[in-house]
mmCIF file of C-alpha atoms in Angstrom:
data_model
loop_
_atom_site.group_PDB
_atom_site.id
_atom_site.type_symbol
_atom_site.label_atom_id
_atom_site.label_comp_id
_atom_site.label_asym_id
_atom_site.label_seq_id
_atom_site.Cartn_x
_atom_site.Cartn_y
_atom_site.Cartn_z
ATOM 1 C CA UNK A 770 31.501 254.703 94.793
ATOM 2 C CA UNK A 771 30.360 251.181 95.277
ATOM 3 C CA UNK A 772 30.132 251.516 98.983
ATOM 4 C CA UNK A 773 27.709 254.378 98.516
ATOM 5 C CA UNK A 774 25.485 252.411 96.164
ATOM 6 C CA UNK A 775 25.488 249.185 98.743
ATOM 7 C CA UNK A 776 24.356 251.705 102.115
ATOM 8 C CA UNK A 777 22.158 254.081 100.311
ATOM 9 C CA UNK A 778 18.829 253.371 98.545
ATOM 10 C CA UNK A 779 16.931 256.023 96.369
ATOM 11 C CA UNK A 780 13.238 257.075 96.919
ATOM 12 C CA UNK A 781 10.923 256.232 94.068
ATOM 13 C CA UNK A 782 10.108 259.749 92.877
ATOM 14 C CA UNK A 783 9.068 260.625 88.861
ATOM 15 C CA UNK A 784 13.082 261.478 88.578
ATOM 16 C CA UNK A 785 14.692 259.319 90.679
ATOM 17 C CA UNK A 786 14.424 255.149 90.696
ATOM 18 C CA UNK A 787 15.896 252.283 91.955
ATOM 19 C CA UNK A 788 16.516 248.555 91.262
ATOM 20 C CA UNK A 789 15.699 246.235 94.023
ATOM 21 C CA UNK A 790 17.361 243.344 94.346
ATOM 22 C CA UNK A 791 15.625 240.240 95.801
ATOM 23 C CA UNK A 792 17.861 237.927 96.410
ATOM 24 C CA UNK A 793 19.478 238.040 99.646
ATOM 25 C CA UNK A 794 22.896 239.000 100.321
ATOM 26 C CA UNK A 795 23.194 241.101 96.643
ATOM 27 C CA UNK A 796 23.753 244.460 97.167
ATOM 28 C CA UNK A 797 21.676 247.692 95.741
ATOM 29 C CA UNK A 798 22.485 249.201 92.584
ATOM 30 C CA UNK A 799 21.543 252.122 90.922
ATOM 31 C CA UNK A 800 20.066 253.628 87.432
ATOM 32 C CA UNK A 801 20.621 257.174 86.317
ATOM 33 C CA UNK A 802 17.912 259.386 86.445
ATOM 34 C CA UNK A 803 14.992 259.540 83.863
ATOM 35 C CA UNK A 804 15.848 263.253 82.650
ATOM 36 C CA UNK A 805 13.104 263.243 80.547
ATOM 37 C CA UNK A 806 10.391 262.067 82.856
ATOM 38 C CA UNK A 807 8.820 260.104 80.888
ATOM 39 C CA UNK A 808 9.165 257.065 82.600
ATOM 40 C CA UNK A 809 10.479 255.243 79.673
ATOM 41 C CA UNK A 810 14.176 254.416 79.339
ATOM 42 C CA UNK A 811 15.874 252.553 77.272
ATOM 43 C CA UNK A 812 19.288 251.664 77.463
ATOM 44 C CA UNK A 813 19.530 252.698 80.909
ATOM 45 C CA UNK A 814 23.192 252.649 82.497
ATOM 46 C CA UNK A 815 23.312 250.966 85.715
ATOM 47 C CA UNK A 816 26.152 249.729 87.770
ATOM 48 C CA UNK A 817 26.298 246.315 89.418
ATOM 49 C CA UNK A 818 28.227 245.201 92.103
ATOM 50 C CA UNK A 819 27.808 241.402 91.573
ATOM 51 C CA UNK A 820 28.011 239.422 88.395
ATOM 52 C CA UNK A 821 25.240 237.300 87.596
ATOM 53 C CA UNK A 822 22.434 238.938 89.240
ATOM 54 C CA UNK A 823 18.819 239.796 88.331
ATOM 55 C CA UNK A 824 17.077 242.889 89.759
ATOM 56 C CA UNK A 825 13.911 243.567 89.250
ATOM 57 C CA UNK A 826 12.092 247.269 89.580
ATOM 58 C CA UNK A 827 8.500 248.106 88.709
ATOM 59 C CA UNK A 828 9.698 248.543 85.371
ATOM 60 C CA UNK A 829 11.276 245.456 84.272
ATOM 61 C CA UNK A 830 13.551 242.743 85.071
ATOM 62 C CA UNK A 831 17.428 242.978 84.219
ATOM 63 C CA UNK A 832 20.448 240.893 84.708
ATOM 64 C CA UNK A 833 23.925 241.560 85.163
ATOM 65 C CA UNK A 834 26.853 239.523 83.345
ATOM 66 C CA UNK A 835 29.687 241.594 84.720
ATOM 67 C CA UNK A 836 30.508 244.110 87.533
ATOM 68 C CA UNK A 837 30.586 246.480 84.570
ATOM 69 C CA UNK A 838 28.221 248.571 83.770
ATOM 70 C CA UNK A 839 25.556 247.448 81.621
ATOM 71 C CA UNK A 840 22.383 248.192 79.826
ATOM 72 C CA UNK A 841 18.627 247.297 81.152
ATOM 73 C CA UNK A 842 15.855 248.052 78.701
ATOM 74 C CA UNK A 843 12.539 248.777 80.899
ATOM 75 C CA UNK A 844 9.267 249.494 79.905
ATOM 76 C CA UNK A 845 6.287 251.959 80.539
ATOM 77 C CA UNK A 846 6.008 253.471 84.135
ATOM 78 C CA UNK A 847 2.374 252.532 83.569
ATOM 79 C CA UNK A 848 3.107 249.161 84.784
ATOM 80 C CA UNK A 849 3.441 250.618 88.459
ATOM 81 C CA UNK A 850 -0.033 249.250 90.126
ATOM 82 C CA UNK A 851 1.392 245.608 89.362
ATOM 83 C CA UNK A 852 4.381 246.162 90.974
ATOM 84 C CA UNK A 853 3.421 243.640 93.867
ATOM 85 C CA UNK A 854 2.560 241.018 91.334
ATOM 86 C CA UNK A 855 5.260 241.288 89.604
ATOM 87 C CA UNK A 856 6.999 241.158 92.634
ATOM 88 C CA UNK A 857 6.294 237.758 93.427
ATOM 89 C CA UNK A 858 6.219 236.305 90.025
ATOM 90 C CA UNK A 859 9.745 237.843 89.676
ATOM 91 C CA UNK A 860 10.673 235.361 92.789
ATOM 92 C CA UNK A 861 10.072 232.702 90.856
ATOM 93 C CA UNK A 862 11.828 233.877 88.201
ATOM 94 C CA UNK A 863 14.551 234.673 89.881
ATOM 95 C CA UNK A 864 14.822 231.085 91.635
ATOM 96 C CA UNK A 865 14.582 229.672 88.001
ATOM 97 C CA UNK A 866 17.534 231.800 87.093
ATOM 98 C CA UNK A 867 19.515 230.822 89.879
ATOM 99 C CA UNK A 868 19.096 227.431 89.535
ATOM 100 C CA UNK A 869 19.638 227.244 85.352
ATOM 101 C CA UNK A 870 23.030 229.268 87.088
ATOM 102 C CA UNK A 871 24.100 226.245 89.073
ATOM 103 C CA UNK A 872 23.518 223.861 86.722
ATOM 104 C CA UNK A 873 25.718 225.700 84.076
ATOM 105 C CA UNK A 874 28.323 226.024 86.719
ATOM 106 C CA UNK A 875 28.152 222.557 87.844
ATOM 107 C CA UNK A 876 28.582 221.362 84.145
ATOM 108 C CA UNK A 877 31.500 223.529 84.066
ATOM 109 C CA UNK A 878 33.214 221.869 87.077
ATOM 110 C CA UNK A 879 32.393 218.768 85.821
ATOM 111 C CA UNK A 880 34.062 219.480 82.310
ATOM 112 C CA UNK A 881 37.163 220.895 84.376
ATOM 113 C CA UNK A 882 37.263 217.912 86.530
ATOM 114 C CA UNK A 883 37.862 216.080 83.406
ATOM 115 C CA UNK A 884 41.221 216.581 83.189
ATOM 116 C CA UNK A 885 42.169 214.656 86.223
ATOM 117 C CA UNK A 886 43.201 211.375 85.981
ATOM 118 C CA UNK A 887 40.854 208.521 86.493
ATOM 119 C CA UNK A 888 40.331 207.857 90.223
ATOM 120 C CA UNK A 889 37.509 206.970 93.198
ATOM 121 C CA UNK A 890 37.862 210.810 93.883
ATOM 122 C CA UNK A 891 37.254 212.046 90.366
ATOM 123 C CA UNK A 892 34.690 209.526 89.766
ATOM 124 C CA UNK A 893 33.115 210.461 92.925
ATOM 125 C CA UNK A 894 33.017 214.238 92.901
ATOM 126 C CA UNK A 895 31.698 214.267 89.146
ATOM 127 C CA UNK A 896 28.709 211.681 90.072
ATOM 128 C CA UNK A 897 27.964 213.416 92.949
ATOM 129 C CA UNK A 898 27.505 216.911 91.170
ATOM 130 C CA UNK A 899 25.821 215.620 88.276
ATOM 131 C CA UNK A 900 23.076 214.072 90.819
ATOM 132 C CA UNK A 901 23.046 217.523 91.801
ATOM 133 C CA UNK A 902 22.037 219.080 88.789
ATOM 134 C CA UNK A 903 19.402 216.067 88.164
ATOM 135 C CA UNK A 904 18.106 217.283 91.906
ATOM 136 C CA UNK A 905 17.717 220.874 90.425
ATOM 137 C CA UNK A 906 16.306 220.099 87.270
ATOM 138 C CA UNK A 907 13.953 218.329 89.575
ATOM 139 C CA UNK A 908 13.280 221.211 91.366
ATOM 140 C CA UNK A 909 12.569 223.362 88.764
ATOM 141 C CA UNK A 910 9.790 221.066 87.272
ATOM 142 C CA UNK A 911 8.324 219.949 90.397
ATOM 143 C CA UNK A 912 8.075 223.831 91.833
ATOM 144 C CA UNK A 913 8.571 222.943 95.254
ATOM 145 C CA UNK A 914 8.627 225.600 97.470
ATOM 146 C CA UNK A 915 11.580 224.843 99.848
ATOM 147 C CA UNK A 916 14.522 226.052 99.154
ATOM 148 C CA UNK A 917 16.860 225.117 101.460
ATOM 149 C CA UNK A 918 17.646 221.913 99.341
ATOM 150 C CA UNK A 919 18.674 224.601 97.103
ATOM 151 C CA UNK A 920 20.955 226.022 98.956
ATOM 152 C CA UNK A 921 22.694 222.643 100.259
ATOM 153 C CA UNK A 922 23.496 221.605 96.502
ATOM 154 C CA UNK A 923 24.816 225.411 95.997
ATOM 155 C CA UNK A 924 26.669 225.468 98.772
ATOM 156 C CA UNK A 925 27.956 221.787 97.860
ATOM 157 C CA UNK A 926 28.950 223.553 94.033
ATOM 158 C CA UNK A 927 30.457 226.298 95.600
ATOM 159 C CA UNK A 928 32.961 223.945 97.631
ATOM 160 C CA UNK A 929 33.794 221.906 95.213
ATOM 161 C CA UNK A 930 34.652 224.906 92.724
ATOM 162 C CA UNK A 931 37.079 225.714 95.369
ATOM 163 C CA UNK A 932 37.889 222.160 95.745
ATOM 164 C CA UNK A 933 39.133 222.549 92.167
ATOM 165 C CA UNK A 934 40.698 225.954 92.378
ATOM 166 C CA UNK A 935 43.009 225.376 95.015
ATOM 167 C CA UNK A 936 43.903 221.655 94.008
ATOM 168 C CA UNK A 937 44.713 223.530 90.745
ATOM 169 C CA UNK A 938 47.538 225.343 92.782
ATOM 170 C CA UNK A 939 49.150 221.963 93.523
ATOM 171 C CA UNK A 940 49.351 219.925 90.666
ATOM 172 C CA UNK A 941 52.380 217.478 91.655
ATOM 173 C CA UNK A 942 49.639 216.513 94.160
ATOM 174 C CA UNK A 943 47.240 213.987 92.782
ATOM 175 C CA UNK A 944 43.896 214.527 92.771
ATOM 176 C CA UNK A 945 43.303 210.731 93.713
ATOM 177 C CA UNK A 946 45.630 211.055 97.044
ATOM 178 C CA UNK A 947 42.994 213.820 98.724
ATOM 179 C CA UNK A 948 41.025 213.209 101.366
ATOM 180 C CA UNK A 949 37.651 213.882 99.994
ATOM 181 C CA UNK A 950 35.207 211.883 102.513
ATOM 182 C CA UNK A 951 34.135 215.126 103.638
ATOM 183 C CA UNK A 952 32.459 215.794 100.375
ATOM 184 C CA UNK A 953 31.274 212.432 99.894
ATOM 185 C CA UNK A 954 29.632 212.935 103.566
ATOM 186 C CA UNK A 955 28.327 216.159 102.376
ATOM 187 C CA UNK A 956 26.788 214.453 99.114
ATOM 188 C CA UNK A 957 25.116 211.865 100.745
ATOM 189 C CA UNK A 958 23.440 213.830 103.575
ATOM 190 C CA UNK A 959 22.008 216.179 99.763
ATOM 191 C CA UNK A 960 21.199 212.442 98.348
ATOM 192 C CA UNK A 961 19.448 211.575 101.829
ATOM 193 C CA UNK A 962 17.547 215.245 101.699
ATOM 194 C CA UNK A 963 16.133 214.738 98.367
ATOM 195 C CA UNK A 964 14.795 211.427 98.831
ATOM 196 C CA UNK A 965 13.234 212.476 102.108
ATOM 197 C CA UNK A 966 11.087 215.228 100.261
ATOM 198 C CA UNK A 967 10.297 213.226 97.511
ATOM 199 C CA UNK A 968 12.634 215.233 95.202
ATOM 200 C CA UNK A 969 15.126 212.409 93.724
ATOM 201 C CA UNK A 970 15.490 208.908 94.755
ATOM 202 C CA UNK A 971 19.082 208.113 96.202
ATOM 203 C CA UNK A 972 21.760 207.222 93.771
ATOM 204 C CA UNK A 973 21.285 203.451 94.199
ATOM 205 C CA UNK A 974 17.834 203.748 92.789
ATOM 206 C CA UNK A 975 18.793 205.646 89.974
ATOM 207 C CA UNK A 976 19.197 204.368 86.497
ATOM 208 C CA UNK A 977 19.590 205.440 83.086
ATOM 209 C CA UNK B 935 47.094 173.370 86.514
ATOM 210 C CA UNK B 936 47.480 175.483 89.570
ATOM 211 C CA UNK B 937 48.406 173.683 92.728
ATOM 212 C CA UNK B 938 48.454 175.282 96.427
ATOM 213 C CA UNK B 939 49.464 172.017 98.386
ATOM 214 C CA UNK B 940 51.869 173.146 100.695
ATOM 215 C CA UNK B 941 50.849 176.893 101.105
ATOM 216 C CA UNK B 942 49.069 178.509 104.401
ATOM 217 C CA UNK B 943 48.497 181.659 102.372
ATOM 218 C CA UNK B 944 48.149 182.877 98.547
ATOM 219 C CA UNK B 945 48.714 186.098 97.170
ATOM 220 C CA UNK B 946 46.449 188.090 95.255
ATOM 221 C CA UNK B 947 47.404 190.973 92.645
ATOM 222 C CA UNK B 948 45.084 194.236 92.153
ATOM 223 C CA UNK B 949 43.123 192.232 89.028
ATOM 224 C CA UNK B 950 42.552 189.087 91.035
ATOM 225 C CA UNK B 951 41.376 191.339 94.306
ATOM 226 C CA UNK B 952 39.183 194.140 91.613
ATOM 227 C CA UNK B 953 37.611 190.608 90.272
ATOM 228 C CA UNK B 954 36.384 189.747 93.676
ATOM 229 C CA UNK B 955 34.480 193.044 93.918
ATOM 230 C CA UNK B 956 33.725 193.604 89.990
ATOM 231 C CA UNK B 957 30.132 192.085 89.855
ATOM 232 C CA UNK B 958 26.988 194.784 89.881
ATOM 233 C CA UNK B 959 23.704 195.021 87.661
ATOM 234 C CA UNK B 960 22.388 197.888 86.062
ATOM 235 C CA UNK B 961 19.208 198.472 84.331
ATOM 236 C CA UNK B 962 18.971 199.754 80.558
ATOM 237 C CA UNK B 963 16.924 201.883 79.017
ATOM 238 C CA UNK B 964 14.656 199.502 78.151
ATOM 239 C CA UNK B 965 14.574 198.105 81.709
ATOM 240 C CA UNK B 966 16.842 195.390 80.716
ATOM 241 C CA UNK B 967 19.355 194.339 83.369
ATOM 242 C CA UNK B 968 23.024 194.090 82.842
ATOM 243 C CA UNK B 969 25.302 192.177 84.602
ATOM 244 C CA UNK B 970 28.838 194.352 84.722
ATOM 245 C CA UNK B 971 31.466 192.092 85.652
ATOM 246 C CA UNK B 972 34.474 190.775 83.779
ATOM 247 C CA UNK B 973 34.400 187.360 82.081
ATOM 248 C CA UNK B 974 35.689 185.128 82.357
ATOM 249 C CA UNK B 975 37.753 186.675 85.211
ATOM 250 C CA UNK B 976 35.587 187.782 88.018
ATOM 251 C CA UNK B 977 34.179 184.099 87.683
ATOM 252 C CA UNK B 978 37.607 181.999 87.783
ATOM 253 C CA UNK B 979 38.533 184.541 90.565
ATOM 254 C CA UNK B 980 35.525 183.727 92.718
ATOM 255 C CA UNK B 981 35.786 179.762 92.054
ATOM 256 C CA UNK B 982 39.494 179.803 93.316
ATOM 257 C CA UNK B 983 38.506 181.876 96.016
ATOM 258 C CA UNK B 984 36.075 179.272 97.289
ATOM 259 C CA UNK B 985 38.371 176.619 96.707
ATOM 260 C CA UNK B 986 41.276 178.027 98.731
ATOM 261 C CA UNK B 987 38.572 179.085 101.567
ATOM 262 C CA UNK B 988 37.300 175.397 101.596
ATOM 263 C CA UNK B 989 40.874 174.223 102.245
ATOM 264 C CA UNK B 990 41.412 176.703 105.183
ATOM 265 C CA UNK B 991 43.723 178.891 102.868
ATOM 266 C CA UNK B 992 44.573 182.295 103.534
ATOM 267 C CA UNK B 993 44.408 185.179 100.513
ATOM 268 C CA UNK B 994 46.563 187.937 101.239
ATOM 269 C CA UNK B 995 47.630 191.127 99.885
ATOM 270 C CA UNK B 996 49.873 194.388 100.756
ATOM 271 C CA UNK B 997 47.991 197.333 102.168
ATOM 272 C CA UNK B 998 50.194 199.445 99.724
ATOM 273 C CA UNK B 999 48.360 197.473 96.670
ATOM 274 C CA UNK B 1000 44.974 197.384 98.360
ATOM 275 C CA UNK B 1001 44.666 201.187 99.366
ATOM 276 C CA UNK B 1002 45.454 201.723 95.501
ATOM 277 C CA UNK B 1003 42.786 199.565 94.242
ATOM 278 C CA UNK B 1004 40.141 201.780 96.587
ATOM 279 C CA UNK B 1005 41.807 205.139 95.215
ATOM 280 C CA UNK B 1006 42.775 203.981 91.907
ATOM 281 C CA UNK B 1007 42.400 201.138 90.098
ATOM 282 C CA UNK B 1008 38.987 200.310 90.884
ATOM 283 C CA UNK B 1009 37.593 203.160 89.146
ATOM 284 C CA UNK B 1010 39.882 202.941 86.140
ATOM 285 C CA UNK B 1011 38.430 199.246 85.910
ATOM 286 C CA UNK B 1012 34.846 200.474 85.938
ATOM 287 C CA UNK B 1013 35.839 203.620 83.336
ATOM 288 C CA UNK B 1014 37.213 200.842 81.047
ATOM 289 C CA UNK B 1015 34.271 198.493 81.167
ATOM 290 C CA UNK B 1016 31.536 200.722 80.859
ATOM 291 C CA UNK B 1017 33.724 201.911 77.860
ATOM 292 C CA UNK B 1018 33.128 198.221 76.322
ATOM 293 C CA UNK B 1019 30.941 198.946 73.186
ATOM 294 C CA UNK B 1020 28.935 195.313 74.363
ATOM 295 C CA UNK B 1021 28.298 196.938 77.560
ATOM 296 C CA UNK B 1022 27.071 199.935 76.172
ATOM 297 C CA UNK B 1023 24.817 198.503 73.487
ATOM 298 C CA UNK B 1024 23.652 196.026 76.396
ATOM 299 C CA UNK B 1025 22.550 199.295 78.588
ATOM 300 C CA UNK B 1026 21.021 200.843 75.431
ATOM 301 C CA UNK B 1027 23.604 203.822 74.773
ATOM 302 C CA UNK B 1028 24.209 205.300 71.675
ATOM 303 C CA UNK B 1029 27.873 205.649 69.893
ATOM 304 C CA UNK B 1030 29.288 209.136 71.576
ATOM 305 C CA UNK B 1031 26.652 209.332 73.974
ATOM 306 C CA UNK B 1032 28.585 209.974 77.147
ATOM 307 C CA UNK B 1033 28.304 207.335 80.056
ATOM 308 C CA UNK B 1034 26.253 209.307 82.921
ATOM 309 C CA UNK B 1035 28.990 210.662 85.840
ATOM 310 C CA UNK B 1036 26.268 209.448 88.271
ATOM 311 C CA UNK B 1037 25.441 205.521 87.141
ATOM 312 C CA UNK B 1038 29.582 205.194 87.003
ATOM 313 C CA UNK B 1039 29.824 206.924 90.665
ATOM 314 C CA UNK B 1040 26.928 204.616 91.514
ATOM 315 C CA UNK B 1041 28.804 201.183 90.136
ATOM 316 C CA UNK B 1042 32.193 202.547 91.743
ATOM 317 C CA UNK B 1043 30.608 203.270 95.093
ATOM 318 C CA UNK B 1044 28.854 199.661 95.384
ATOM 319 C CA UNK B 1045 32.138 198.196 94.146
ATOM 320 C CA UNK B 1046 33.988 199.819 97.050
ATOM 321 C CA UNK B 1047 31.697 199.309 99.495
ATOM 322 C CA UNK B 1048 32.291 195.478 98.454
ATOM 323 C CA UNK B 1049 35.951 196.085 98.521
ATOM 324 C CA UNK B 1050 35.835 197.814 101.937
ATOM 325 C CA UNK B 1051 33.817 194.527 103.299
ATOM 326 C CA UNK B 1052 36.620 192.024 102.464
ATOM 327 C CA UNK B 1053 39.018 192.905 104.334
ATOM 328 C CA UNK B 1054 37.244 192.366 107.320
ATOM 329 C CA UNK B 1055 36.599 188.421 106.047
ATOM 330 C CA UNK B 1056 38.564 185.769 108.513
ATOM 331 C CA UNK B 1057 39.904 184.191 104.902
ATOM 332 C CA UNK B 1058 41.580 187.634 103.802
ATOM 333 C CA UNK B 1059 44.614 189.643 105.056
ATOM 334 C CA UNK B 1060 46.335 193.073 103.961
ATOM 335 C CA UNK B 1061 49.382 192.607 105.035
ATOM 336 C CA UNK B 1062 49.991 196.906 106.424
ATOM 337 C CA UNK B 1063 54.049 196.388 107.457
ATOM 338 C CA UNK B 1064 55.723 194.865 104.389
ATOM 339 C CA UNK B 1065 58.008 197.475 102.479
ATOM 340 C CA UNK B 1066 60.035 195.875 99.707
ATOM 341 C CA UNK B 1067 63.487 196.833 99.967
ATOM 342 C CA UNK B 1068 64.421 199.957 98.113
ATOM 343 C CA UNK B 1069 67.518 198.005 96.632
ATOM 344 C CA UNK B 1070 65.511 194.945 95.919
ATOM 345 C CA UNK B 1071 62.735 196.965 93.745
ATOM 346 C CA UNK B 1072 65.827 198.659 91.683
ATOM 347 C CA UNK B 1073 67.319 195.250 91.195
ATOM 348 C CA UNK B 1074 63.842 194.093 89.615
ATOM 349 C CA UNK B 1075 63.218 197.358 87.824
ATOM 350 C CA UNK B 1076 67.031 196.501 85.891
ATOM 351 C CA UNK B 1077 65.802 193.176 85.075
ATOM 352 C CA UNK B 1078 62.480 194.613 83.525
ATOM 353 C CA UNK B 1079 64.770 197.052 81.708
ATOM 354 C CA UNK B 1080 66.809 194.362 80.636
ATOM 355 C CA UNK B 1081 64.336 191.998 79.419
ATOM 356 C CA UNK B 1082 62.469 194.823 77.483
ATOM 357 C CA UNK B 1083 65.994 196.223 75.911
ATOM 358 C CA UNK B 1084 66.667 192.636 74.706
ATOM 359 C CA UNK B 1085 65.505 192.410 70.989
ATOM 360 C CA UNK B 1086 64.485 188.745 71.390
ATOM 361 C CA UNK B 1087 62.134 189.424 74.882
ATOM 362 C CA UNK B 1088 60.642 192.851 73.819
ATOM 363 C CA UNK B 1089 57.502 190.939 71.723
ATOM 364 C CA UNK B 1090 56.987 189.406 75.145
ATOM 365 C CA UNK B 1091 55.991 193.027 76.621
ATOM 366 C CA UNK B 1092 52.691 193.954 76.177
ATOM 367 C CA UNK B 1093 52.308 196.862 73.377
ATOM 368 C CA UNK B 1094 51.401 200.683 74.956
ATOM 369 C CA UNK B 1095 52.268 199.672 78.509
ATOM 370 C CA UNK B 1096 55.260 201.092 80.041
ATOM 371 C CA UNK B 1097 57.411 197.671 80.388
ATOM 372 C CA UNK B 1098 58.391 198.775 83.950
ATOM 373 C CA UNK B 1099 55.831 197.331 86.479
ATOM 374 C CA UNK B 1100 54.508 199.753 89.234
ATOM 375 C CA UNK B 1101 55.928 199.689 92.839
ATOM 376 C CA UNK B 1102 52.571 198.400 94.109
ATOM 377 C CA UNK B 1103 53.350 195.119 91.499
ATOM 378 C CA UNK B 1104 57.174 194.860 92.005
ATOM 379 C CA UNK B 1105 56.353 195.171 96.131
ATOM 380 C CA UNK B 1106 54.236 192.139 95.411
ATOM 381 C CA UNK B 1107 56.855 190.090 93.087
ATOM 382 C CA UNK B 1108 59.095 190.607 95.889
ATOM 383 C CA UNK B 1109 56.695 189.828 98.828
ATOM 384 C CA UNK B 1110 56.497 186.234 97.560
ATOM 385 C CA UNK B 1111 59.856 185.877 97.496
ATOM 386 C CA UNK B 1112 60.100 186.875 101.075
ATOM 387 C CA UNK B 1113 57.122 184.893 102.236
ATOM 388 C CA UNK B 1114 57.403 182.002 100.161
ATOM 389 C CA UNK B 1115 53.673 182.519 99.048
ATOM 390 C CA UNK B 1116 52.470 181.847 95.898
ATOM 391 C CA UNK B 1117 51.558 184.951 93.669
ATOM 392 C CA UNK B 1118 48.111 184.337 91.286
ATOM 393 C CA UNK B 1119 48.497 187.568 89.123
ATOM 394 C CA UNK B 1120 46.266 188.158 85.851
ATOM 395 C CA UNK B 1121 48.667 190.917 84.727
ATOM 396 C CA UNK B 1122 51.042 190.010 81.834
ATOM 397 C CA UNK B 1123 53.901 192.118 83.370
ATOM 398 C CA UNK B 1124 54.257 190.092 85.835
ATOM 399 C CA UNK B 1125 53.267 186.033 84.526
ATOM 400 C CA UNK B 1126 55.080 186.638 81.235
ATOM 401 C CA UNK B 1127 58.218 186.219 83.160
ATOM 402 C CA UNK B 1128 57.548 183.802 85.905
ATOM 403 C CA UNK B 1129 60.165 181.829 84.716
ATOM 404 C CA UNK B 1130 63.216 184.216 84.820
ATOM 405 C CA UNK B 1131 62.016 185.968 88.067
ATOM 406 C CA UNK B 1132 62.140 182.768 89.873
ATOM 407 C CA UNK B 1133 65.293 181.687 88.305
ATOM 408 C CA UNK B 1134 67.103 185.541 89.345
ATOM 409 C CA UNK B 1135 65.431 184.764 92.602
ATOM 410 C CA UNK B 1136 63.044 188.106 92.315
ATOM 411 C CA UNK B 1137 60.516 185.841 93.427
ATOM 412 C CA UNK B 1138 59.224 182.477 94.921
ATOM 413 C CA UNK B 1139 56.560 181.933 92.605
ATOM 414 C CA UNK B 1140 53.893 182.943 90.204
ATOM 415 C CA UNK B 1141 51.113 181.565 89.201
ATOM 416 C CA UNK B 1142 48.691 182.868 86.139
ATOM 417 C CA UNK B 1143 44.784 183.413 86.957
ATOM 418 C CA UNK B 1144 44.078 181.329 83.807
ATOM 419 C CA UNK B 1145 45.964 178.505 85.107
ATOM 420 C CA UNK B 1146 43.394 178.357 88.175
ATOM 421 C CA UNK B 1147 40.820 177.303 86.116
ATOM 422 C CA UNK B 1148 42.151 173.372 86.766
ATOM 423 C CA UNK B 1149 43.238 172.922 90.006
ATOM 424 C CA UNK B 1150 45.176 169.646 92.000
#
């Protein structure tokens, strides 16, 4: 059933409607029909295939928090004419959501890595992640247009999470002994990029 | 009073090497510049090193020790120093406020760069080949175990610290024996038992860093 949802898209009619995702790579989900034809649906059941996703429709913006069925409250069908404007506004909201998601994700990884013994690697990873978190906040405040830095940071964060999870499988191999030059190089390229676009100074120029 | 007459080389332990790199400035919350170092040892090690360089002596250590400083000890030293209340007060951090991870990384990264640069100085040498004899390592461990189990000697051990030195530290003790170079140490573990270690032929000579305040 999930594959069917991914591969098809319902036409917008009075009796059916769709949620169209605006974040690339996220699959489409469906809502049940508006059986009483009022266009006003509250507590609509929607099956999402990706957790932590934001979905947009002419009737409102919904968030999923798991791959299970969730309830979304929607507003009246009368907002249809403002669909395009809301689509643009929503793109900004979705980016803000994405940034906040990764800021929260970074906090979790920093907390998790605290359990490792104090070492250069631990200090480097936690410090680099904290810098990325500050960069994300700065991006949200400055409302910059070029999102490529967000993608680079989110990729770094995801790799850091993978590193932590893989290392947990082998607790006898100390985190301090891992060769993390790749991560340090990756971070330094993010640091340079942040500096180049005027987002954040390099680490050596940051202070308390 | 320390004397280095007749020695071409002098061995530094991990602490002494860290002191060589352990000085940086950080801006506090009110814009003041705070020096982060480890007084008085940072200055003492710097003066000792200048003295040794003046008399064309080489400072040496083991690769095992150097690598452990880079991967472990330097970050531990920074963590410890940035937890000291005097530094936190000077920087304007309130009690309980977490020392920001990115600033901690900034400090450690800067110090590590100094450490890496050290290995290319002409007065500094890292012995990449020395491996202490496993039998000798075992004997030194037994030596410390016996000292610790002696009730009259036990108070000389630092409380809350494992009584047996780490493998890198034992290797330095034995390196002094095998090379006949003196070992400068600020590790109480090591210098507290310098007489007994020398008398048992586990080392040649251990000089506490504090004794290098005046040199003949």
